[in-house]
């Protein structure tokens, strides 16, 4: 594959001081696109060992002066200061809600363009070309940024993170002059949800409960635990308060692209399938044989989840010893 | 107080949507007000009712996109601006946000704009980029993805739940606000509201009315666009007592566990 020979800059997301898995995936992707250096910009204390393992030679650490990086203008102005210092051929980042806001702001500030929700990036004719699945999975496009420093946000789980033998990177402090608009947003409180399982957006396997679970997520959770999976839900299930809103998969919730999706009591309304159509394998369990999700299921089981799930869990335990 | 609410006319989610040979969305067949913008209009109108304000609905789009602002007028907006210009057709999301910003600036030159409200995303692109791009282009503070909004004096406070955390954020007007579908329950206009909306003013602007964005253009281009083959239906089995075991066997055989 033809490659660039210029530096790439990756916004390396951290949680609790650790490099996130989606960020490691984007760093892996960046290494495959250029023979030049891959550097990272971090908005909290860098996990330098992990950054080294993913091939980062230089870490740009903007000085936030106490401002919160969860404010998108703060993040954007900090990353922008690193872009000006690093002079990369492109900026790559994770396509989360925060990443998409950051991408939009960088495109305005750099007078370039941004592609978000990319499912892949390649180099063609010396340019980065991003692929995207759009219109609820019905169309596939490839796009290119035609002006300035391209900004590309890549969906989690579309690239396999691969470590290399890398040395400890150099950390470079970056001074930032924040605008009044960035300073104006006050963060009054922040409550992190406890992470009991794999984060929904990053999980390779997701078990989703819908209306059919009738308020009881215990079997969904038990199956997820057996599979090391994340637990998701449809809008109905979160609106009913059966599970927290953060678990919602769909066009207004989390968009997932796992290797395996198991929908339990999920009918398959378009608002939900928009958020999971990128799943590689779809398994559905529903007592209604007319449920639209069966049209997209690789394996569909028409049955009562209270019979099917306990048996599946027991059999999985037996088969796997 | 003056509130501008940005809305978009998009193809109905249930319709057969497609892209043209330039990779642009085919519009004008089954188009409706973007469902998530109804939450933005509701938020704007409810704030205006509570605090006293004029609400201007703003859209950028082809001729029939005026239907989107007409719907906003039925829901309680006082007047509308429709930016329509053939030169906008190829603009990308960020380019469109710059046009919206130009229109907000032009409105602000008449009467200062205190608040710009948007939905969290549009059902066509689903990029969620416009609110942040708009705030950056206007150099205004942004409170985005709000599931709750309150206004006290000149301070707007929101609750947002994104990723793995809940956050409360606050900033003083003027600012850009985006709301999620959790923020409110959009009203359904009654006959009286529909009739009253017919008398409300709709102003049409072209790019020439927004001189500072005439050259914004698109920073991205679509190289290729193709319909994907529909997902093929797989095996369907009806539980006769061993479906759970078959499910487990399927996962193991296909190395999915």
Coordinates of C-alpha atoms in Angstrom, one line a residue:
Chain A
X1 CA 0.0 0.0 0.0
X2 CA 1.4 3.4 -0.9
X3 CA 2.2 5.5 2.2
X4 CA 2.7 9.1 3.1
X5 CA 6.2 10.1 4.3
X6 CA 5.0 13.0 6.4
X7 CA 4.2 13.1 10.2
X8 CA 0.7 12.3 11.5
X9 CA -0.7 13.6 14.7
X10 CA -3.2 11.5 16.7
X11 CA -5.4 12.8 19.5
X12 CA -4.7 10.1 22.1
X13 CA -7.7 9.8 24.4
X14 CA -6.9 8.7 28.0
X15 CA -9.2 7.6 30.8
X16 CA -7.9 7.7 34.4
X17 CA -4.4 8.1 33.1
X18 CA -4.5 5.1 30.8
X19 CA -4.5 5.2 27.0
X20 CA -7.9 4.1 25.7
X21 CA -8.3 1.1 23.4
X22 CA -9.9 3.2 20.6
X23 CA -6.9 5.6 20.8
X24 CA -4.5 2.6 20.5
X25 CA -6.5 1.6 17.4
X26 CA -6.1 5.0 15.8
X27 CA -2.4 5.1 16.6
X28 CA -2.0 1.6 14.9
X29 CA -3.9 2.9 11.8
X30 CA -1.7 6.1 11.7
X31 CA 1.5 3.9 11.7
X32 CA 0.1 2.0 8.6
X33 CA -0.4 5.2 6.7
X34 CA 3.0 6.9 6.9
X35 CA 6.6 6.2 6.9
X36 CA 7.1 9.4 8.8
X37 CA 6.8 9.8 12.6
X38 CA 3.5 9.4 14.4
X39 CA 3.1 11.8 17.3
X40 CA 0.3 12.1 19.9
X41 CA -1.4 15.0 21.6
X42 CA -2.8 14.3 25.1
X43 CA -5.1 16.3 27.2
X44 CA -4.2 14.7 30.5
X45 CA -1.1 13.1 32.0
X46 CA 0.2 10.8 29.3
X47 CA 0.5 7.1 29.6
X48 CA 4.0 7.3 28.1
X49 CA 4.7 3.6 28.3
X50 CA 1.5 2.7 26.3
X51 CA 2.1 5.5 23.8
X52 CA 5.6 4.1 23.2
X53 CA 4.2 0.6 22.7
X54 CA 1.9 2.1 20.0
X55 CA 4.8 3.7 18.1
X56 CA 4.6 7.3 19.3
X57 CA 7.9 9.1 19.2
X58 CA 6.8 12.5 20.5
X59 CA 3.9 13.4 22.8
X60 CA 2.6 16.9 22.8
X61 CA 1.1 17.9 26.1
X62 CA -0.8 21.2 25.9
X63 CA -0.8 23.2 29.2
X64 CA -4.5 23.5 30.1
X65 CA -4.0 25.9 33.0
X66 CA -6.8 24.1 35.0
X67 CA -9.4 24.2 32.2
X68 CA -11.4 21.1 31.7
X69 CA -10.6 19.1 28.5
X70 CA -14.2 17.9 28.4
X71 CA -15.2 21.4 27.2
X72 CA -14.8 21.0 23.5
X73 CA -13.5 24.5 22.8
X74 CA -10.7 23.8 25.4
X75 CA -9.8 20.5 23.8
X76 CA -9.9 22.1 20.3
X77 CA -7.7 25.0 21.2
X78 CA -5.2 22.8 23.0
X79 CA -5.0 20.3 20.1
X80 CA -4.7 23.2 17.7
X81 CA -1.7 24.5 19.5
X82 CA -0.1 21.1 19.2
X83 CA -1.0 21.0 15.4
X84 CA 0.8 24.3 14.9
X85 CA 3.9 23.0 16.7
X86 CA 3.9 19.5 15.1
X87 CA 2.9 20.6 11.5
X88 CA 1.4 17.2 10.6
X89 CA 0.1 16.0 7.3
X90 CA -3.2 15.2 9.0
X91 CA -4.9 14.9 12.4
X92 CA -6.5 11.6 13.3
X93 CA -8.8 11.0 16.3
X94 CA -11.4 8.7 17.8
X95 CA -15.0 9.3 16.5
X96 CA -16.8 9.6 19.8
X97 CA -19.3 12.4 20.5
X98 CA -16.4 14.4 22.0
X99 CA -14.1 13.5 19.0
X100 CA -16.7 14.6 16.5
X101 CA -17.1 18.0 18.2
X102 CA -13.3 18.3 18.3
X103 CA -13.0 17.4 14.6
X104 CA -15.6 20.0 13.7
X105 CA -13.8 22.7 15.6
X106 CA -10.4 21.8 14.2
X107 CA -11.8 22.0 10.7
X108 CA -13.1 25.5 11.3
X109 CA -10.0 26.7 13.0
X110 CA -7.6 25.2 10.4
X111 CA -9.9 26.2 7.5
X112 CA -9.7 22.6 6.3
X113 CA -12.3 19.8 6.4
X114 CA -13.2 17.0 8.7
X115 CA -14.5 13.4 8.0
X116 CA -16.0 11.7 11.1
X117 CA -17.3 8.2 11.6
X118 CA -14.6 6.8 9.2
X119 CA -14.6 3.0 9.0
X120 CA -11.2 2.9 7.3
X121 CA -8.5 5.2 6.0
X122 CA -6.1 4.5 3.1
X123 CA -3.6 6.5 1.1
X124 CA -4.5 7.1 -2.6
X125 CA -2.5 9.4 -4.9
X126 CA -0.7 10.8 -1.9
X127 CA -4.0 11.8 -0.2
X128 CA -5.8 10.2 2.8
X129 CA -9.1 8.7 1.8
X130 CA -11.6 7.8 4.4
X131 CA -14.4 5.3 4.0
X132 CA -17.8 5.8 5.6
X133 CA -21.0 3.8 5.9
X134 CA -24.0 6.2 5.7
X135 CA -27.8 6.3 5.5
X136 CA -28.3 3.6 8.1
X137 CA -25.8 1.3 6.6
X138 CA -27.4 1.4 3.1
X139 CA -24.6 3.3 1.3
X140 CA -20.8 3.3 1.4
X141 CA -18.8 6.4 0.5
X142 CA -15.2 7.4 0.3
X143 CA -14.2 11.0 1.1
X144 CA -11.2 13.1 1.0
X145 CA -10.3 16.4 2.7
X146 CA -9.4 18.8 -0.1
X147 CA -8.1 21.8 1.8
X148 CA -5.7 22.4 4.6
X149 CA -4.7 19.9 7.3
X150 CA -7.2 16.9 7.0
X151 CA -9.0 15.9 10.2
X152 CA -10.3 12.4 10.3
X153 CA -12.2 10.8 13.1
X154 CA -12.2 6.9 13.1
X155 CA -14.9 4.7 14.6
X156 CA -13.8 2.5 17.4
X157 CA -13.3 -1.3 16.7
X158 CA -12.8 -0.9 13.0
X159 CA -9.0 -1.4 13.3
X160 CA -7.1 -4.0 15.3
X161 CA -4.7 -2.4 17.8
X162 CA -1.2 -3.8 17.4
X163 CA 1.7 -2.9 19.6
X164 CA 5.4 -2.5 18.5
X165 CA 8.7 -2.4 20.2
X166 CA 8.9 1.3 20.9
X167 CA 11.0 3.4 23.1
X168 CA 9.7 5.8 25.7
X169 CA 8.5 8.9 23.8
X170 CA 9.6 12.4 24.4
X171 CA 7.0 14.6 26.1
X172 CA 6.9 18.2 24.8
X173 CA 4.9 20.8 26.8
X174 CA 2.8 23.1 24.5
X175 CA 1.7 26.5 25.8
X176 CA -1.9 27.4 24.8
X177 CA -3.6 30.8 24.8
X178 CA -7.3 30.0 25.4
X179 CA -10.0 32.2 23.9
X180 CA -12.8 33.8 26.0
X181 CA -15.3 31.4 24.5
X182 CA -13.3 28.4 25.8
X183 CA -12.9 29.9 29.2
X184 CA -16.6 30.8 29.4
X185 CA -17.8 27.3 29.9
X186 CA -17.9 26.3 33.6
X187 CA -17.9 22.6 34.5
X188 CA -20.1 22.5 37.7
X189 CA -19.9 18.8 38.3
X190 CA -18.8 15.6 36.7
X191 CA -19.8 12.1 37.7
X192 CA -18.1 9.1 36.0
X193 CA -20.2 6.0 35.6
X194 CA -18.6 2.9 37.3
X195 CA -17.0 0.7 34.6
X196 CA -18.2 -2.8 35.5
X197 CA -17.9 -4.2 32.0
X198 CA -16.3 -3.3 28.7
X199 CA -17.3 0.2 27.5
X200 CA -20.2 -0.2 25.0
X201 CA -18.5 1.7 22.2
X202 CA -15.3 -0.3 22.4
X203 CA -16.6 -3.8 23.0
X204 CA -16.0 -6.6 20.6
X205 CA -19.2 -8.3 21.7
X206 CA -22.4 -6.5 22.8
X207 CA -25.6 -8.1 24.3
X208 CA -28.5 -5.7 23.9
X209 CA -31.9 -5.9 25.7
X210 CA -35.0 -4.4 24.3
X211 CA -38.7 -4.1 25.1
X212 CA -39.0 -7.9 25.2
X213 CA -36.9 -8.2 28.4
X214 CA -39.9 -6.5 30.2
X215 CA -37.8 -4.7 32.7
X216 CA -35.5 -7.5 33.7
X217 CA -31.9 -7.2 32.4
X218 CA -30.6 -10.1 34.6
X219 CA -30.4 -12.7 31.9
X220 CA -28.9 -10.2 29.4
X221 CA -26.3 -9.2 31.9
X222 CA -25.5 -12.9 32.8
X223 CA -25.0 -13.7 29.1
X224 CA -22.9 -10.6 28.6
X225 CA -20.7 -11.6 31.6
X226 CA -20.3 -15.1 30.2
X227 CA -19.2 -13.7 26.9
X228 CA -17.1 -10.8 28.3
X229 CA -19.4 -8.5 26.5
X230 CA -20.8 -5.0 27.0
X231 CA -24.5 -4.6 27.8
X232 CA -26.6 -2.3 25.6
X233 CA -30.2 -1.4 25.4
X234 CA -32.8 0.1 23.1
X235 CA -34.4 3.5 23.6
X236 CA -37.5 1.9 25.1
X237 CA -35.5 0.1 27.7
X238 CA -33.6 3.2 28.8
X239 CA -36.7 5.4 28.7
X240 CA -38.5 2.9 31.0
X241 CA -35.6 3.3 33.4
X242 CA -34.7 -0.4 33.2
X243 CA -31.0 0.5 32.6
X244 CA -29.1 3.8 32.5
X245 CA -29.4 6.1 29.5
X246 CA -25.7 5.6 28.7
X247 CA -26.5 2.1 27.6
X248 CA -28.7 3.2 24.7
X249 CA -27.5 1.9 21.3
X250 CA -28.9 3.8 18.3
X251 CA -28.8 7.0 16.3
X252 CA -29.2 9.2 19.4
X253 CA -27.2 6.9 21.7
X254 CA -24.0 5.0 21.2
X255 CA -23.1 3.7 17.7
X256 CA -21.4 0.3 17.9
X257 CA -19.6 -1.8 15.4
X258 CA -18.8 -5.0 17.4
X259 CA -17.7 -8.4 16.0
X260 CA -20.8 -10.0 17.6
X261 CA -24.1 -8.4 18.4
X262 CA -26.8 -10.3 20.3
X263 CA -30.2 -8.7 20.5
X264 CA -32.5 -10.0 23.1
X265 CA -36.2 -9.0 22.9
X266 CA -35.1 -6.3 20.4
X267 CA -37.6 -5.7 17.5
X268 CA -35.2 -3.9 15.2
X269 CA -36.7 -0.4 14.7
X270 CA -34.6 1.7 12.4
X271 CA -33.7 4.1 15.2
X272 CA -31.9 1.3 16.9
X273 CA -30.5 -0.6 13.9
X274 CA -28.9 2.7 12.8
X275 CA -26.6 2.3 15.7
X276 CA -25.6 -1.4 15.2
X277 CA -25.8 -2.1 11.5
X278 CA -22.0 -2.2 11.4
X279 CA -21.9 -5.3 13.6
X280 CA -20.2 -8.2 11.8
X281 CA -22.4 -11.0 13.1
X282 CA -26.0 -10.4 14.3
X283 CA -27.8 -12.9 16.5
X284 CA -31.4 -12.1 17.6
X285 CA -33.7 -13.8 20.1
X286 CA -37.3 -12.6 20.0
X287 CA -40.6 -14.3 20.6
X288 CA -42.2 -12.4 17.7
X289 CA -41.4 -14.1 14.4
X290 CA -42.4 -10.9 12.6
X291 CA -39.7 -8.7 14.3
X292 CA -37.7 -6.8 11.6
X293 CA -34.4 -7.6 13.2
X294 CA -34.7 -11.2 11.9
X295 CA -34.3 -9.7 8.4
X296 CA -30.7 -8.7 9.3
X297 CA -29.8 -11.6 11.6
X298 CA -27.2 -14.2 10.8
X299 CA -28.9 -16.4 13.3
X300 CA -32.4 -15.6 14.4
X301 CA -34.1 -17.6 17.2
X302 CA -37.9 -17.3 17.6
X303 CA -38.4 -18.2 21.2
X304 CA -38.9 -17.1 24.8
X305 CA -35.7 -15.5 26.1
X306 CA -36.4 -17.0 29.5
X307 CA -36.0 -20.4 28.0
X308 CA -33.3 -19.7 25.4
X309 CA -30.8 -17.6 27.4
X310 CA -30.4 -19.8 30.5
X311 CA -29.9 -22.8 28.2
X312 CA -27.4 -21.0 26.1
X313 CA -25.4 -19.8 29.1
X314 CA -25.4 -23.3 30.6
X315 CA -24.3 -24.8 27.3
X316 CA -21.6 -22.2 26.8
X317 CA -20.2 -23.1 30.2
X318 CA -20.2 -26.8 29.3
X319 CA -18.7 -26.4 25.9
X320 CA -15.9 -24.1 27.2
X321 CA -15.3 -26.4 30.2
Chain B
X1 CA -34.0 38.3 24.2
X2 CA -33.6 36.9 20.7
X3 CA -33.2 33.2 20.1
X4 CA -32.2 31.7 16.7
X5 CA -33.1 28.0 16.2
X6 CA -31.3 26.2 13.4
X7 CA -33.3 23.5 11.6
X8 CA -32.8 21.2 8.7
X9 CA -35.1 19.6 6.1
X10 CA -34.0 16.0 5.6
X11 CA -35.4 12.9 3.8
X12 CA -37.8 10.9 5.9
X13 CA -36.0 8.1 7.7
X14 CA -38.5 5.6 6.5
X15 CA -38.1 6.6 2.9
X16 CA -35.7 5.0 0.4
X17 CA -32.8 7.3 0.7
X18 CA -29.9 7.6 -1.7
X19 CA -26.9 9.5 -2.9
X20 CA -26.3 11.1 -6.3
X21 CA -23.2 10.6 -8.5
X22 CA -21.4 13.4 -6.6
X23 CA -22.1 11.6 -3.3
X24 CA -24.7 14.2 -2.3
X25 CA -27.9 13.3 -0.6
X26 CA -30.9 13.1 -3.0
X27 CA -33.5 15.4 -1.5
X28 CA -36.9 16.7 -2.2
X29 CA -38.9 13.5 -2.3
X30 CA -40.1 12.6 1.1
X31 CA -38.5 15.4 3.1
X32 CA -39.5 16.5 6.6
X33 CA -38.2 18.6 9.5
X34 CA -35.3 16.7 11.0
X35 CA -36.9 14.9 13.9
X36 CA -34.1 15.9 16.4
X37 CA -34.6 19.5 15.4
X38 CA -38.1 19.4 16.9
X39 CA -36.4 19.2 20.3
X40 CA -34.4 22.3 19.4
X41 CA -37.5 24.2 18.4
X42 CA -39.3 23.0 21.5
X43 CA -36.4 24.2 23.7
X44 CA -36.3 27.6 22.0
X45 CA -40.0 28.1 22.2
X46 CA -40.3 26.9 25.8
X47 CA -37.4 29.3 26.9
X48 CA -39.1 32.1 25.0
X49 CA -42.4 31.4 26.7
X50 CA -40.8 31.3 30.1
X51 CA -38.4 34.3 29.8
X52 CA -39.9 36.4 27.0
X53 CA -38.0 36.2 23.7
X54 CA -38.4 36.4 20.0
X55 CA -37.6 33.1 18.2
X56 CA -36.2 33.1 14.7
X57 CA -36.1 29.8 12.8
X58 CA -33.2 29.5 10.4
X59 CA -32.5 26.9 7.7
X60 CA -30.0 26.5 4.9
X61 CA -31.2 24.4 2.0
X62 CA -32.9 24.2 -1.4
X63 CA -36.3 25.7 -2.2
X64 CA -38.5 23.2 -0.5
X65 CA -36.4 23.4 2.7
X66 CA -38.6 26.3 3.6
X67 CA -41.0 23.6 4.8
X68 CA -38.7 22.9 7.7
X69 CA -38.9 26.5 9.0
X70 CA -42.7 26.5 8.3
X71 CA -42.9 23.6 10.7
X72 CA -40.9 25.5 13.3
X73 CA -43.3 28.5 12.8
X74 CA -46.2 26.1 13.5
X75 CA -44.5 25.0 16.7
X76 CA -44.2 28.6 17.9
X77 CA -41.2 30.4 16.3
X78 CA -42.1 34.0 15.5
X79 CA -40.3 34.4 12.1
X80 CA -38.0 32.5 9.8
X81 CA -35.0 32.9 7.6
X82 CA -34.3 30.6 4.7
X83 CA -30.8 30.8 3.1
X84 CA -31.1 29.3 -0.4
X85 CA -28.5 29.5 -3.1
X86 CA -27.4 27.1 -5.8
X87 CA -23.8 27.7 -4.8
X88 CA -24.4 26.1 -1.4
X89 CA -25.4 22.7 -3.0
X90 CA -21.9 21.2 -2.8
X91 CA -21.1 22.4 0.7
X92 CA -20.1 19.9 3.4
X93 CA -21.2 20.0 7.0
X94 CA -18.5 22.5 8.1
X95 CA -19.2 24.7 5.1
X96 CA -22.9 24.6 5.9
X97 CA -22.1 25.5 9.6
X98 CA -20.2 28.6 8.3
X99 CA -23.2 29.6 6.3
X100 CA -25.4 29.3 9.4
X101 CA -22.9 31.3 11.3
X102 CA -23.0 34.0 8.6
X103 CA -26.8 34.1 8.8
X104 CA -26.7 34.3 12.7
X105 CA -24.2 37.2 12.4
X106 CA -26.5 39.0 9.9
X107 CA -29.5 38.5 12.2
X108 CA -27.3 39.8 15.1
X109 CA -26.5 42.9 13.1
X110 CA -30.3 43.7 13.1
X111 CA -31.0 42.8 16.7
X112 CA -28.4 41.1 19.0
X113 CA -28.8 37.3 19.1
X114 CA -28.6 35.9 22.7
X115 CA -28.9 32.2 22.1
X116 CA -28.5 29.9 19.1
X117 CA -30.2 26.5 19.6
X118 CA -29.7 23.3 17.5
X119 CA -30.6 19.7 17.6
X120 CA -27.9 17.1 18.5
X121 CA -27.6 15.7 15.0
X122 CA -29.4 15.4 11.7
X123 CA -30.9 12.1 10.6
X124 CA -29.2 12.2 7.2
X125 CA -25.5 12.8 8.1
X126 CA -25.6 12.0 11.8
X127 CA -22.3 13.6 12.2
X128 CA -23.2 15.9 15.2
X129 CA -20.7 18.4 13.9
X130 CA -22.8 21.5 13.2
X131 CA -23.2 22.8 16.8
X132 CA -19.5 22.7 17.6
X133 CA -18.6 24.1 14.1
X134 CA -21.2 26.8 14.5
X135 CA -19.9 27.9 17.9
X136 CA -16.3 27.9 16.6
X137 CA -17.3 30.0 13.6
X138 CA -19.2 32.4 15.8
X139 CA -16.5 32.4 18.5
X140 CA -19.2 31.8 21.1
X141 CA -19.3 29.5 24.1
X142 CA -21.0 26.2 23.4
X143 CA -23.1 24.0 25.7
X144 CA -23.8 20.8 23.7
X145 CA -25.7 17.6 23.9
X146 CA -27.9 18.9 26.7
X147 CA -30.5 16.6 28.2
X148 CA -31.7 19.3 30.6
X149 CA -31.6 23.1 30.2
X150 CA -32.3 25.9 32.6
X151 CA -31.9 29.7 32.2
X152 CA -31.4 31.9 35.2
X153 CA -30.6 35.5 34.6
X154 CA -28.0 35.3 31.8
X155 CA -26.6 31.9 32.9
X156 CA -27.6 28.8 31.0
X157 CA -27.0 25.5 32.9
X158 CA -27.2 22.1 31.2
X159 CA -26.9 18.5 32.1
X160 CA -25.2 16.2 29.6
X161 CA -24.5 12.6 29.6
X162 CA -21.9 11.5 27.1
X163 CA -19.6 8.5 27.1
X164 CA -19.0 7.3 30.6
X165 CA -19.9 10.4 32.6
X166 CA -22.7 12.9 33.5
X167 CA -21.7 16.5 33.6
X168 CA -23.3 19.8 34.5
X169 CA -22.0 22.8 32.6
X170 CA -22.9 26.4 32.7
X171 CA -22.1 29.6 30.7
X172 CA -23.4 33.1 30.2
X173 CA -25.4 34.3 27.2
X174 CA -24.7 34.7 24.3
X175 CA -23.9 31.1 23.5
X176 CA -24.7 28.1 21.2
X177 CA -26.8 25.3 22.8
X178 CA -27.5 21.9 21.3
X179 CA -30.2 19.6 22.9
X180 CA -30.7 15.8 22.7
X181 CA -34.0 14.0 22.3
X182 CA -34.0 13.6 26.1
X183 CA -34.3 17.4 26.7
X184 CA -38.1 17.7 26.1
X185 CA -41.2 16.4 24.4
X186 CA -41.8 18.5 21.3
X187 CA -45.3 19.9 21.0
X188 CA -47.7 18.9 18.3
X189 CA -49.1 22.1 16.6
X190 CA -52.9 22.4 16.7
X191 CA -55.0 23.7 13.9
X192 CA -54.9 27.3 15.3
X193 CA -51.1 27.2 15.4
X194 CA -50.9 25.9 11.9
X195 CA -53.2 28.7 10.6
X196 CA -51.3 31.3 12.6
X197 CA -48.0 30.2 11.1
X198 CA -49.2 31.0 7.6
X199 CA -49.1 34.7 8.6
X200 CA -45.6 34.7 10.0
X201 CA -42.8 36.2 8.0
X202 CA -40.3 34.1 6.1
X203 CA -37.2 36.0 4.8
X204 CA -35.1 34.5 2.0
X205 CA -31.4 35.2 1.8
X206 CA -28.8 34.2 -0.7
X207 CA -25.0 34.0 -0.1
X208 CA -24.8 37.6 -1.4
X209 CA -26.6 38.6 1.8
X210 CA -23.9 36.9 3.8
X211 CA -20.8 38.4 2.2
X212 CA -18.3 36.9 4.7
X213 CA -19.2 33.3 3.9
X214 CA -19.6 33.5 0.1
X215 CA -16.3 31.6 -0.4
X216 CA -16.7 29.1 2.5
X217 CA -17.2 26.1 0.2
X218 CA -16.5 22.5 1.1
X219 CA -13.3 21.3 2.7
X220 CA -14.2 17.7 1.8
X221 CA -15.2 15.9 -1.3
X222 CA -16.9 12.5 -1.9
X223 CA -14.8 10.3 -4.1
X224 CA -17.2 7.5 -4.5
X225 CA -20.6 6.5 -3.3
X226 CA -22.3 3.1 -3.8
X227 CA -25.3 1.4 -2.4
X228 CA -24.4 -1.6 -0.2
X229 CA -26.0 -4.9 -0.8
X230 CA -28.7 -5.5 1.7
X231 CA -27.7 -7.7 4.6
X232 CA -28.7 -11.2 3.8
X233 CA -31.0 -12.9 6.2
X234 CA -29.4 -15.9 7.8
X235 CA -30.8 -19.0 9.5
X236 CA -34.0 -18.6 11.5
X237 CA -35.0 -21.3 13.9
X238 CA -38.0 -21.6 16.1
X239 CA -37.3 -22.8 19.6
X240 CA -38.5 -26.4 20.2
X241 CA -36.6 -26.8 23.4
X242 CA -33.0 -26.8 22.3
X243 CA -32.5 -23.3 20.7
X244 CA -30.3 -22.1 23.6
X245 CA -28.0 -25.0 23.0
X246 CA -28.0 -24.3 19.3
X247 CA -27.2 -20.6 20.0
X248 CA -24.2 -21.7 22.1
X249 CA -23.0 -24.1 19.5
X250 CA -23.3 -21.5 16.8
X251 CA -21.1 -19.0 18.8
X252 CA -18.5 -21.7 19.5
X253 CA -18.4 -23.1 15.9
X254 CA -18.1 -19.6 14.4
X255 CA -15.3 -18.7 16.9
X256 CA -17.4 -15.8 18.3
X257 CA -16.6 -16.6 21.9

